[in-house]
Amino acid sequence: MIEFWVVFTGILVGVTCGIAGVFLILRRMSMIADAISHTVLFGIVMAYIITQTLNGFWMLIGAACAGILTAYLVQLLHSSGIQEDAAIGVVFTSLFAAGVLLITLFAGNVHLDVEHVLMGEIAFVPWDRWTLLSITMPKAVWMLLFVLIVNIGFLLLFFKEMKLTTFDPVYAASIGLPVIFLHYGFMTTISFTTVASFDSVGAILVVAMLIGPAATSYLISKTIKQMFMYSMLFGAAASVIGYYLAKLWDTSIAGMMATTVGLIFIIVLVGQKVVERRRKSLVSQLEVM
């Protein structure tokens, strides 16, 4: 049963991050995921300082606020003339450093250390359980299910608007779509996804899950809906394969999951190139004939 919860948690991480990562890739905002995965530490620490509890709900709220703050500050600096990558670097290092400092000053005696937040440990997930509506499941599973529902709900409500603001934001603004609201709403879902994955893959490795499956699906998808389906499939597959490879070689589960994401991307990329070359070669032969 313990192995089931570990694998199931990994699948939830892959699917949830796979959904969230699609528009990150399409909007060319991959690095903002790296920034948010670090700056949510600041939000988590602030949530603890204010509430004096490690309750997962307040952790989510704090992380979401930190994610929105990150997106706002990056956009503010970018609008003032600073290059976007430089703005991301300044904001993420500053807020992350502030989070580390606050842990040292105000949370040194609680289980809120930097290594736990950054690296995570999926093997411990089954032991920390919540009981809701007479159903007992690991806390990480409850949080990931909640975030998965939030992500799906956001897409169902704003799918058309997100597509338009992604591919033609100027036109979207001209017809009255709330471009800023959608941007920060999307950043909130990314923050939720990041913090919900802390207990399983950690803040650093969650970046691989947010970007890798979506980037892989981008290579072979012809529509956005296909991209969502492939991204969820690749994320779940990387989690399952990564777990069993880690078990086989007795190594880090989260690390192997992230490595598997990269391997799947390379395999798909190479396969796509081979198929494309063969197609071009066949077309050339037909033209000669």
PDB file of C-alpha atoms in Angstrom:
ATOM      1  CA  MET A   1       0.000   0.000   0.000  1.00  0.00           C
ATOM      2  CA  ILE A   2       2.908   2.343   0.747  1.00  0.00           C
ATOM      3  CA  GLU A   3       4.318   1.826  -2.741  1.00  0.00           C
ATOM      4  CA  PHE A   4       0.891   2.554  -4.228  1.00  0.00           C
ATOM      5  CA  TRP A   5       0.676   5.934  -2.508  1.00  0.00           C
ATOM      6  CA  VAL A   6       4.197   6.866  -3.577  1.00  0.00           C
ATOM      7  CA  VAL A   7       3.507   5.981  -7.224  1.00  0.00           C
ATOM      8  CA  PHE A   8       0.052   7.580  -7.152  1.00  0.00           C
ATOM      9  CA  THR A   9       1.491  10.781  -5.702  1.00  0.00           C
ATOM     10  CA  GLY A  10       4.099  10.829  -8.462  1.00  0.00           C
ATOM     11  CA  ILE A  11       1.389  10.406 -11.084  1.00  0.00           C
ATOM     12  CA  LEU A  12      -0.603  13.277  -9.577  1.00  0.00           C
ATOM     13  CA  VAL A  13       2.492  15.473  -9.647  1.00  0.00           C
ATOM     14  CA  GLY A  14       3.124  14.590 -13.299  1.00  0.00           C
ATOM     15  CA  VAL A  15      -0.466  15.217 -14.362  1.00  0.00           C
ATOM     16  CA  THR A  16      -0.906  18.419 -12.349  1.00  0.00           C
ATOM     17  CA  CYS A  17       2.405  19.905 -13.461  1.00  0.00           C
ATOM     18  CA  GLY A  18       1.763  18.693 -17.006  1.00  0.00           C
ATOM     19  CA  ILE A  19      -1.450  20.704 -17.174  1.00  0.00           C
ATOM     20  CA  ALA A  20       0.079  23.805 -15.604  1.00  0.00           C
ATOM     21  CA  GLY A  21       3.167  23.737 -17.821  1.00  0.00           C
ATOM     22  CA  VAL A  22       1.454  23.915 -21.216  1.00  0.00           C
ATOM     23  CA  PHE A  23       0.687  27.628 -21.177  1.00  0.00           C
ATOM     24  CA  LEU A  24       4.081  28.301 -19.575  1.00  0.00           C
ATOM     25  CA  ILE A  25       5.682  26.885 -22.721  1.00  0.00           C
ATOM     26  CA  LEU A  26       3.259  28.574 -25.107  1.00  0.00           C
ATOM     27  CA  ARG A  27       3.713  31.940 -23.371  1.00  0.00           C
ATOM     28  CA  ARG A  28       7.513  31.527 -23.332  1.00  0.00           C
ATOM     29  CA  MET A  29       7.537  31.874 -19.550  1.00  0.00           C
ATOM     30  CA  SER A  30       9.515  28.767 -18.648  1.00  0.00           C
ATOM     31  CA  MET A  31      11.994  30.602 -16.425  1.00  0.00           C
ATOM     32  CA  ILE A  32       9.226  32.210 -14.380  1.00  0.00           C
ATOM     33  CA  ALA A  33       8.431  28.695 -13.142  1.00  0.00           C
ATOM     34  CA  ASP A  34      11.970  28.422 -11.801  1.00  0.00           C
ATOM     35  CA  ALA A  35      11.582  31.788 -10.103  1.00  0.00           C
ATOM     36  CA  ILE A  36       8.246  30.907  -8.497  1.00  0.00           C
ATOM     37  CA  SER A  37       9.516  27.501  -7.373  1.00  0.00           C
ATOM     38  CA  HIS A  38      12.098  29.367  -5.277  1.00  0.00           C
ATOM     39  CA  THR A  39      10.181  32.455  -4.178  1.00  0.00           C
ATOM     40  CA  VAL A  40       7.256  30.449  -2.773  1.00  0.00           C
ATOM     41  CA  LEU A  41       9.645  29.709   0.085  1.00  0.00           C
ATOM     42  CA  PHE A  42       9.218  33.337   1.103  1.00  0.00           C
ATOM     43  CA  GLY A  43       5.421  32.945   1.036  1.00  0.00           C
ATOM     44  CA  ILE A  44       5.513  29.744   3.054  1.00  0.00           C
ATOM     45  CA  VAL A  45       7.702  31.280   5.742  1.00  0.00           C
ATOM     46  CA  MET A  46       5.521  34.395   5.914  1.00  0.00           C
ATOM     47  CA  ALA A  47       2.425  32.193   6.254  1.00  0.00           C
ATOM     48  CA  TYR A  48       4.058  30.388   9.182  1.00  0.00           C
ATOM     49  CA  ILE A  49       5.174  33.618  10.862  1.00  0.00           C
ATOM     50  CA  ILE A  50       1.662  35.088  10.625  1.00  0.00           C
ATOM     51  CA  THR A  51      -0.372  31.975  11.546  1.00  0.00           C
ATOM     52  CA  GLN A  52       2.222  30.095  13.671  1.00  0.00           C
ATOM     53  CA  THR A  53       1.056  26.851  12.075  1.00  0.00           C
ATOM     54  CA  LEU A  54       2.268  24.511   9.325  1.00  0.00           C
ATOM     55  CA  ASN A  55      -1.282  23.882   8.123  1.00  0.00           C
ATOM     56  CA  GLY A  56      -1.233  23.046   4.416  1.00  0.00           C
ATOM     57  CA  PHE A  57      -4.067  25.454   3.582  1.00  0.00           C
ATOM     58  CA  TRP A  58      -2.167  28.484   4.839  1.00  0.00           C
ATOM     59  CA  MET A  59       0.970  27.215   3.115  1.00  0.00           C
ATOM     60  CA  LEU A  60      -0.958  27.245  -0.170  1.00  0.00           C
ATOM     61  CA  ILE A  61      -2.261  30.757   0.466  1.00  0.00           C
ATOM     62  CA  GLY A  62       1.209  32.040   1.334  1.00  0.00           C
ATOM     63  CA  ALA A  63       2.747  30.371  -1.715  1.00  0.00           C
ATOM     64  CA  ALA A  64       0.059  31.783  -3.998  1.00  0.00           C
ATOM     65  CA  CYS A  65       0.660  35.288  -2.661  1.00  0.00           C
ATOM     66  CA  ALA A  66       4.415  34.879  -3.186  1.00  0.00           C
ATOM     67  CA  GLY A  67       3.819  33.650  -6.727  1.00  0.00           C
ATOM     68  CA  ILE A  68       1.603  36.626  -7.542  1.00  0.00           C
ATOM     69  CA  LEU A  69       4.138  38.977  -5.945  1.00  0.00           C
ATOM     70  CA  THR A  70       6.901  37.418  -8.067  1.00  0.00           C
ATOM     71  CA  ALA A  71       4.902  37.797 -11.282  1.00  0.00           C
ATOM     72  CA  TYR A  72       3.954  41.374 -10.380  1.00  0.00           C
ATOM     73  CA  LEU A  73       7.519  42.437  -9.548  1.00  0.00           C
ATOM     74  CA  VAL A  74       8.926  40.789 -12.697  1.00  0.00           C
ATOM     75  CA  GLN A  75       6.297  42.517 -14.833  1.00  0.00           C
ATOM     76  CA  LEU A  76       6.924  45.833 -13.061  1.00  0.00           C
ATOM     77  CA  LEU A  77      10.687  45.672 -13.654  1.00  0.00           C
ATOM     78  CA  HIS A  78      10.218  44.519 -17.237  1.00  0.00           C
ATOM     79  CA  SER A  79       7.821  47.402 -17.930  1.00  0.00           C
ATOM     80  CA  SER A  80      10.403  49.839 -16.564  1.00  0.00           C
ATOM     81  CA  GLY A  81      12.878  48.790 -19.255  1.00  0.00           C
ATOM     82  CA  ILE A  82      14.799  45.949 -17.609  1.00  0.00           C
ATOM     83  CA  GLN A  83      15.205  42.775 -19.665  1.00  0.00           C
ATOM     84  CA  GLU A  84      12.798  40.050 -18.597  1.00  0.00           C
ATOM     85  CA  ASP A  85      15.483  37.467 -17.791  1.00  0.00           C
ATOM     86  CA  ALA A  86      17.333  40.036 -15.670  1.00  0.00           C
ATOM     87  CA  ALA A  87      14.094  40.978 -13.895  1.00  0.00           C
ATOM     88  CA  ILE A  88      13.395  37.321 -13.122  1.00  0.00           C
ATOM     89  CA  GLY A  89      16.926  36.848 -11.782  1.00  0.00           C
ATOM     90  CA  VAL A  90      16.737  39.879  -9.481  1.00  0.00           C
ATOM     91  CA  VAL A  91      13.275  39.062  -8.098  1.00  0.00           C
ATOM     92  CA  PHE A  92      13.806  35.349  -7.565  1.00  0.00           C
ATOM     93  CA  THR A  93      17.195  35.673  -5.844  1.00  0.00           C
ATOM     94  CA  SER A  94      15.990  38.523  -3.619  1.00  0.00           C
ATOM     95  CA  LEU A  95      12.785  36.844  -2.429  1.00  0.00           C
ATOM     96  CA  PHE A  96      14.432  33.449  -2.068  1.00  0.00           C
ATOM     97  CA  ALA A  97      17.234  34.954   0.021  1.00  0.00           C
ATOM     98  CA  ALA A  98      14.634  36.770   2.131  1.00  0.00           C
ATOM     99  CA  GLY A  99      12.853  33.443   2.700  1.00  0.00           C
ATOM    100  CA  VAL A 100      16.074  31.749   3.826  1.00  0.00           C
ATOM    101  CA  LEU A 101      16.823  34.659   6.162  1.00  0.00           C
ATOM    102  CA  LEU A 102      13.330  34.535   7.694  1.00  0.00           C
ATOM    103  CA  ILE A 103      13.671  30.789   8.294  1.00  0.00           C
ATOM    104  CA  THR A 104      16.945  31.386  10.123  1.00  0.00           C
ATOM    105  CA  LEU A 105      15.468  34.183  12.253  1.00  0.00           C
ATOM    106  CA  PHE A 106      11.939  32.994  13.006  1.00  0.00           C
ATOM    107  CA  ALA A 107      11.540  29.326  12.033  1.00  0.00           C
ATOM    108  CA  GLY A 108      14.788  27.706  13.074  1.00  0.00           C
ATOM    109  CA  ASN A 109      13.118  25.374  15.585  1.00  0.00           C
ATOM    110  CA  VAL A 110      10.336  24.027  13.360  1.00  0.00           C
ATOM    111  CA  HIS A 111      10.334  21.522  10.509  1.00  0.00           C
ATOM    112  CA  LEU A 112      10.597  24.169   7.816  1.00  0.00           C
ATOM    113  CA  ASP A 113      14.136  23.842   6.559  1.00  0.00           C
ATOM    114  CA  VAL A 114      15.465  24.842   3.155  1.00  0.00           C
ATOM    115  CA  GLU A 115      16.489  21.311   2.187  1.00  0.00           C
ATOM    116  CA  HIS A 116      12.972  19.978   2.836  1.00  0.00           C
ATOM    117  CA  VAL A 117      11.370  22.716   0.762  1.00  0.00           C
ATOM    118  CA  LEU A 118      13.815  22.437  -2.123  1.00  0.00           C
ATOM    119  CA  MET A 119      14.433  18.691  -2.376  1.00  0.00           C
ATOM    120  CA  GLY A 120      11.330  17.049  -0.913  1.00  0.00           C
ATOM    121  CA  GLU A 121      11.108  13.302  -0.268  1.00  0.00           C
ATOM    122  CA  ILE A 122       8.314  11.344  -1.878  1.00  0.00           C
ATOM    123  CA  ALA A 123       9.118   8.193   0.129  1.00  0.00           C
ATOM    124  CA  PHE A 124       7.814   9.917   3.300  1.00  0.00           C
ATOM    125  CA  VAL A 125       4.518  10.985   1.742  1.00  0.00           C
ATOM    126  CA  PRO A 126       2.419   7.947   2.880  1.00  0.00           C
ATOM    127  CA  TRP A 127       3.160   8.578   6.574  1.00  0.00           C
ATOM    128  CA  ASP A 128       1.662  12.090   6.793  1.00  0.00           C
ATOM    129  CA  ARG A 129      -2.092  11.592   6.418  1.00  0.00           C
ATOM    130  CA  TRP A 130      -5.258  13.651   6.587  1.00  0.00           C
ATOM    131  CA  THR A 131      -8.783  12.357   7.140  1.00  0.00           C
ATOM    132  CA  LEU A 132     -11.521  14.263   5.323  1.00  0.00           C
ATOM    133  CA  LEU A 133     -15.110  13.060   4.919  1.00  0.00           C
ATOM    134  CA  SER A 134     -14.096   9.764   6.572  1.00  0.00           C
ATOM    135  CA  ILE A 135     -11.484   9.215   3.834  1.00  0.00           C
ATOM    136  CA  THR A 136      -7.844   8.900   4.926  1.00  0.00           C
ATOM    137  CA  MET A 137      -5.142   9.668   2.376  1.00  0.00           C
ATOM    138  CA  PRO A 138      -1.654  11.204   2.458  1.00  0.00           C
ATOM    139  CA  LYS A 139      -1.635  14.976   2.883  1.00  0.00           C
ATOM    140  CA  ALA A 140       0.275  15.411  -0.385  1.00  0.00           C
ATOM    141  CA  VAL A 141      -2.447  13.506  -2.249  1.00  0.00           C
ATOM    142  CA  TRP A 142      -5.193  15.722  -0.827  1.00  0.00           C
ATOM    143  CA  MET A 143      -3.264  18.870  -1.742  1.00  0.00           C
ATOM    144  CA  LEU A 144      -2.429  17.651  -5.250  1.00  0.00           C
ATOM    145  CA  LEU A 145      -6.027  16.613  -5.900  1.00  0.00           C
ATOM    146  CA  PHE A 146      -7.196  20.049  -4.768  1.00  0.00           C
ATOM    147  CA  VAL A 147      -4.686  21.812  -7.033  1.00  0.00           C
ATOM    148  CA  LEU A 148      -5.539  19.498  -9.942  1.00  0.00           C
ATOM    149  CA  ILE A 149      -9.197  20.475  -9.579  1.00  0.00           C
ATOM    150  CA  VAL A 150      -8.201  24.164  -9.434  1.00  0.00           C
ATOM    151  CA  ASN A 151      -6.082  23.841 -12.592  1.00  0.00           C
ATOM    152  CA  ILE A 152      -8.794  21.987 -14.496  1.00  0.00           C
ATOM    153  CA  GLY A 153     -11.435  24.472 -13.328  1.00  0.00           C
ATOM    154  CA  PHE A 154      -9.305  27.434 -14.416  1.00  0.00           C
ATOM    155  CA  LEU A 155      -8.844  25.909 -17.865  1.00  0.00           C
ATOM    156  CA  LEU A 156     -12.534  25.073 -18.266  1.00  0.00           C
ATOM    157  CA  LEU A 157     -13.529  28.608 -17.310  1.00  0.00           C
ATOM    158  CA  PHE A 158     -10.897  30.533 -19.263  1.00  0.00           C
ATOM    159  CA  PHE A 159      -9.577  28.203 -21.979  1.00  0.00           C
ATOM    160  CA  LYS A 160     -10.602  30.384 -24.926  1.00  0.00           C
ATOM    161  CA  GLU A 161      -9.474  33.556 -23.180  1.00  0.00           C
ATOM    162  CA  MET A 162      -6.105  32.016 -22.279  1.00  0.00           C
ATOM    163  CA  LYS A 163      -5.560  30.927 -25.883  1.00  0.00           C
ATOM    164  CA  LEU A 164      -6.308  34.397 -27.204  1.00  0.00           C
ATOM    165  CA  THR A 165      -4.198  36.237 -24.635  1.00  0.00           C
ATOM    166  CA  THR A 166      -1.357  33.774 -25.288  1.00  0.00           C
ATOM    167  CA  PHE A 167      -1.195  34.127 -29.061  1.00  0.00           C
ATOM    168  CA  ASP A 168      -2.493  37.683 -29.556  1.00  0.00           C
ATOM    169  CA  PRO A 169      -2.498  39.662 -26.279  1.00  0.00           C
ATOM    170  CA  VAL A 170      -2.867  43.019 -28.062  1.00  0.00           C
ATOM    171  CA  TYR A 171      -6.081  41.954 -29.795  1.00  0.00           C
ATOM    172  CA  ALA A 172      -7.323  40.332 -26.571  1.00  0.00           C
ATOM    173  CA  ALA A 173      -6.847  43.611 -24.710  1.00  0.00           C
ATOM    174  CA  SER A 174      -8.512  45.578 -27.514  1.00  0.00           C
ATOM    175  CA  ILE A 175     -11.719  43.541 -27.277  1.00  0.00           C
ATOM    176  CA  GLY A 176     -11.851  43.955 -23.512  1.00  0.00           C
ATOM    177  CA  LEU A 177     -10.500  40.671 -22.192  1.00  0.00           C
ATOM    178  CA  PRO A 178      -9.004  40.956 -18.675  1.00  0.00           C
ATOM    179  CA  VAL A 179      -5.422  40.208 -19.756  1.00  0.00           C
ATOM    180  CA  ILE A 180      -3.861  41.225 -16.424  1.00  0.00           C
ATOM    181  CA  PHE A 181      -6.402  39.241 -14.410  1.00  0.00           C
ATOM    182  CA  LEU A 182      -5.797  36.120 -16.498  1.00  0.00           C
ATOM    183  CA  HIS A 183      -2.035  36.543 -16.183  1.00  0.00           C
ATOM    184  CA  TYR A 184      -2.076  36.728 -12.398  1.00  0.00           C
ATOM    185  CA  GLY A 185      -4.742  34.038 -12.151  1.00  0.00           C
ATOM    186  CA  PHE A 186      -2.474  31.762 -14.154  1.00  0.00           C
ATOM    187  CA  MET A 187       0.490  32.649 -11.946  1.00  0.00           C
ATOM    188  CA  THR A 188      -1.639  31.710  -8.925  1.00  0.00           C
ATOM    189  CA  THR A 189      -2.283  28.234 -10.330  1.00  0.00           C
ATOM    190  CA  ILE A 190       1.453  27.840 -10.952  1.00  0.00           C
ATOM    191  CA  SER A 191       2.124  28.804  -7.327  1.00  0.00           C
ATOM    192  CA  PHE A 192      -0.462  26.319  -6.065  1.00  0.00           C
ATOM    193  CA  THR A 193       1.022  23.593  -8.236  1.00  0.00           C
ATOM    194  CA  THR A 194       4.532  24.316  -7.012  1.00  0.00           C
ATOM    195  CA  VAL A 195       3.800  24.274  -3.296  1.00  0.00           C
ATOM    196  CA  ALA A 196       1.544  21.216  -3.554  1.00  0.00           C
ATOM    197  CA  SER A 197       4.479  19.313  -5.051  1.00  0.00           C
ATOM    198  CA  PHE A 198       6.944  20.176  -2.259  1.00  0.00           C
ATOM    199  CA  ASP A 199       6.337  16.988  -0.257  1.00  0.00           C
ATOM    200  CA  SER A 200       6.869  14.802  -3.300  1.00  0.00           C
ATOM    201  CA  VAL A 201       9.522  16.235  -5.616  1.00  0.00           C
ATOM    202  CA  GLY A 202      10.612  19.478  -3.954  1.00  0.00           C
ATOM    203  CA  ALA A 203      10.725  23.029  -5.275  1.00  0.00           C
ATOM    204  CA  ILE A 204      13.751  22.569  -7.518  1.00  0.00           C
ATOM    205  CA  LEU A 205      12.731  19.318  -9.160  1.00  0.00           C
ATOM    206  CA  VAL A 206       9.145  20.457  -9.692  1.00  0.00           C
ATOM    207  CA  VAL A 207      10.527  22.781 -12.384  1.00  0.00           C
ATOM    208  CA  ALA A 208      11.423  19.691 -14.423  1.00  0.00           C
ATOM    209  CA  MET A 209       7.847  18.450 -14.121  1.00  0.00           C
ATOM    210  CA  LEU A 210       6.389  21.833 -15.037  1.00  0.00           C
ATOM    211  CA  ILE A 211       8.561  22.348 -18.117  1.00  0.00           C
ATOM    212  CA  GLY A 212       9.737  18.934 -19.352  1.00  0.00           C
ATOM    213  CA  PRO A 213       6.436  17.172 -20.183  1.00  0.00           C
ATOM    214  CA  ALA A 214       4.944  20.300 -21.775  1.00  0.00           C
ATOM    215  CA  ALA A 215       8.099  20.922 -23.825  1.00  0.00           C
ATOM    216  CA  THR A 216       8.076  17.305 -24.973  1.00  0.00           C
ATOM    217  CA  SER A 217       4.417  17.435 -25.971  1.00  0.00           C
ATOM    218  CA  TYR A 218       5.086  20.666 -27.884  1.00  0.00           C
ATOM    219  CA  LEU A 219       7.355  18.700 -30.222  1.00  0.00           C
ATOM    220  CA  ILE A 220       4.653  16.323 -31.435  1.00  0.00           C
ATOM    221  CA  SER A 221       1.333  18.107 -30.866  1.00  0.00           C
ATOM    222  CA  LYS A 222      -0.721  19.713 -33.625  1.00  0.00           C
ATOM    223  CA  THR A 223      -3.339  21.326 -31.354  1.00  0.00           C
ATOM    224  CA  ILE A 224      -3.369  22.753 -27.830  1.00  0.00           C
ATOM    225  CA  LYS A 225      -5.717  20.005 -26.671  1.00  0.00           C
ATOM    226  CA  GLN A 226      -3.276  17.388 -27.912  1.00  0.00           C
ATOM    227  CA  MET A 227      -0.516  19.230 -26.102  1.00  0.00           C
ATOM    228  CA  PHE A 228      -2.434  19.005 -22.824  1.00  0.00           C
ATOM    229  CA  MET A 229      -3.079  15.276 -23.284  1.00  0.00           C
ATOM    230  CA  TYR A 230       0.514  14.437 -24.197  1.00  0.00           C
ATOM    231  CA  SER A 231       1.888  16.636 -21.419  1.00  0.00           C
ATOM    232  CA  MET A 232      -0.168  14.843 -18.759  1.00  0.00           C
ATOM    233  CA  LEU A 233       0.791  11.471 -20.259  1.00  0.00           C
ATOM    234  CA  PHE A 234       4.517  12.272 -20.315  1.00  0.00           C
ATOM    235  CA  GLY A 235       4.393  13.656 -16.779  1.00  0.00           C
ATOM    236  CA  ALA A 236       2.650  10.574 -15.395  1.00  0.00           C
ATOM    237  CA  ALA A 237       4.916   8.214 -17.361  1.00  0.00           C
ATOM    238  CA  ALA A 238       8.068   9.962 -16.108  1.00  0.00           C
ATOM    239  CA  SER A 239       6.847   9.622 -12.518  1.00  0.00           C
ATOM    240  CA  VAL A 240       6.092   5.904 -12.784  1.00  0.00           C
ATOM    241  CA  ILE A 241       9.237   5.007 -14.745  1.00  0.00           C
ATOM    242  CA  GLY A 242      11.373   7.219 -12.515  1.00  0.00           C
ATOM    243  CA  TYR A 243      10.051   5.559  -9.362  1.00  0.00           C
ATOM    244  CA  TYR A 244      10.804   2.024 -10.487  1.00  0.00           C
ATOM    245  CA  LEU A 245      14.238   2.977 -11.835  1.00  0.00           C
ATOM    246  CA  ALA A 246      15.025   4.637  -8.490  1.00  0.00           C
ATOM    247  CA  LYS A 247      13.835   1.502  -6.688  1.00  0.00           C
ATOM    248  CA  LEU A 248      15.970  -0.683  -8.968  1.00  0.00           C
ATOM    249  CA  TRP A 249      19.130   1.373  -8.491  1.00  0.00           C
ATOM    250  CA  ASP A 250      18.418   2.484  -4.898  1.00  0.00           C
ATOM    251  CA  THR A 251      18.735   6.193  -5.610  1.00  0.00           C
ATOM    252  CA  SER A 252      16.752   9.428  -5.182  1.00  0.00           C
ATOM    253  CA  ILE A 253      13.162   8.944  -6.324  1.00  0.00           C
ATOM    254  CA  ALA A 254      12.506  12.614  -7.089  1.00  0.00           C
ATOM    255  CA  GLY A 255      15.849  12.960  -8.824  1.00  0.00           C
ATOM    256  CA  MET A 256      15.195   9.908 -11.006  1.00  0.00           C
ATOM    257  CA  MET A 257      11.733  11.204 -11.900  1.00  0.00           C
ATOM    258  CA  ALA A 258      13.223  14.498 -13.069  1.00  0.00           C
ATOM    259  CA  THR A 259      15.966  12.646 -14.957  1.00  0.00           C
ATOM    260  CA  THR A 260      13.333  10.503 -16.668  1.00  0.00           C
ATOM    261  CA  VAL A 261      11.555  13.672 -17.797  1.00  0.00           C
ATOM    262  CA  GLY A 262      14.750  14.748 -19.530  1.00  0.00           C
ATOM    263  CA  LEU A 263      15.303  11.314 -21.075  1.00  0.00           C
ATOM    264  CA  ILE A 264      11.775  11.233 -22.480  1.00  0.00           C
ATOM    265  CA  PHE A 265      12.320  14.682 -23.990  1.00  0.00           C
ATOM    266  CA  ILE A 266      15.569  13.556 -25.653  1.00  0.00           C
ATOM    267  CA  ILE A 267      13.997  10.349 -26.981  1.00  0.00           C
ATOM    268  CA  VAL A 268      11.032  12.209 -28.474  1.00  0.00           C
ATOM    269  CA  LEU A 269      13.271  14.932 -29.918  1.00  0.00           C
ATOM    270  CA  VAL A 270      15.634  12.433 -31.557  1.00  0.00           C
ATOM    271  CA  GLY A 271      12.718  10.331 -32.796  1.00  0.00           C
ATOM    272  CA  GLN A 272      11.081  13.406 -34.296  1.00  0.00           C
ATOM    273  CA  LYS A 273      14.297  14.370 -36.087  1.00  0.00           C
ATOM    274  CA  VAL A 274      14.715  10.831 -37.493  1.00  0.00           C
ATOM    275  CA  VAL A 275      11.131  10.728 -38.736  1.00  0.00           C
ATOM    276  CA  GLU A 276      11.464  14.191 -40.267  1.00  0.00           C
ATOM    277  CA  ARG A 277      14.661  13.237 -42.113  1.00  0.00           C
ATOM    278  CA  ARG A 278      13.092  10.064 -43.455  1.00  0.00           C
ATOM    279  CA  ARG A 279      10.042  11.976 -44.581  1.00  0.00           C
ATOM    280  CA  LYS A 280      12.174  14.544 -46.406  1.00  0.00           C
ATOM    281  CA  SER A 281      14.247  11.775 -47.970  1.00  0.00           C
ATOM    282  CA  LEU A 282      11.112  10.004 -49.179  1.00  0.00           C
ATOM    283  CA  VAL A 283       9.715  13.227 -50.630  1.00  0.00           C
ATOM    284  CA  SER A 284      12.994  13.847 -52.470  1.00  0.00           C
ATOM    285  CA  GLN A 285      12.958  10.331 -53.929  1.00  0.00           C
ATOM    286  CA  LEU A 286       9.370  10.754 -55.098  1.00  0.00           C
ATOM    287  CA  GLU A 287      10.217  14.083 -56.727  1.00  0.00           C
ATOM    288  CA  VAL A 288      13.117  12.449 -58.614  1.00  0.00           C
ATOM    289  CA  MET A 289      10.846   9.688 -59.853  1.00  0.00           C
TER     290      MET A 289
END
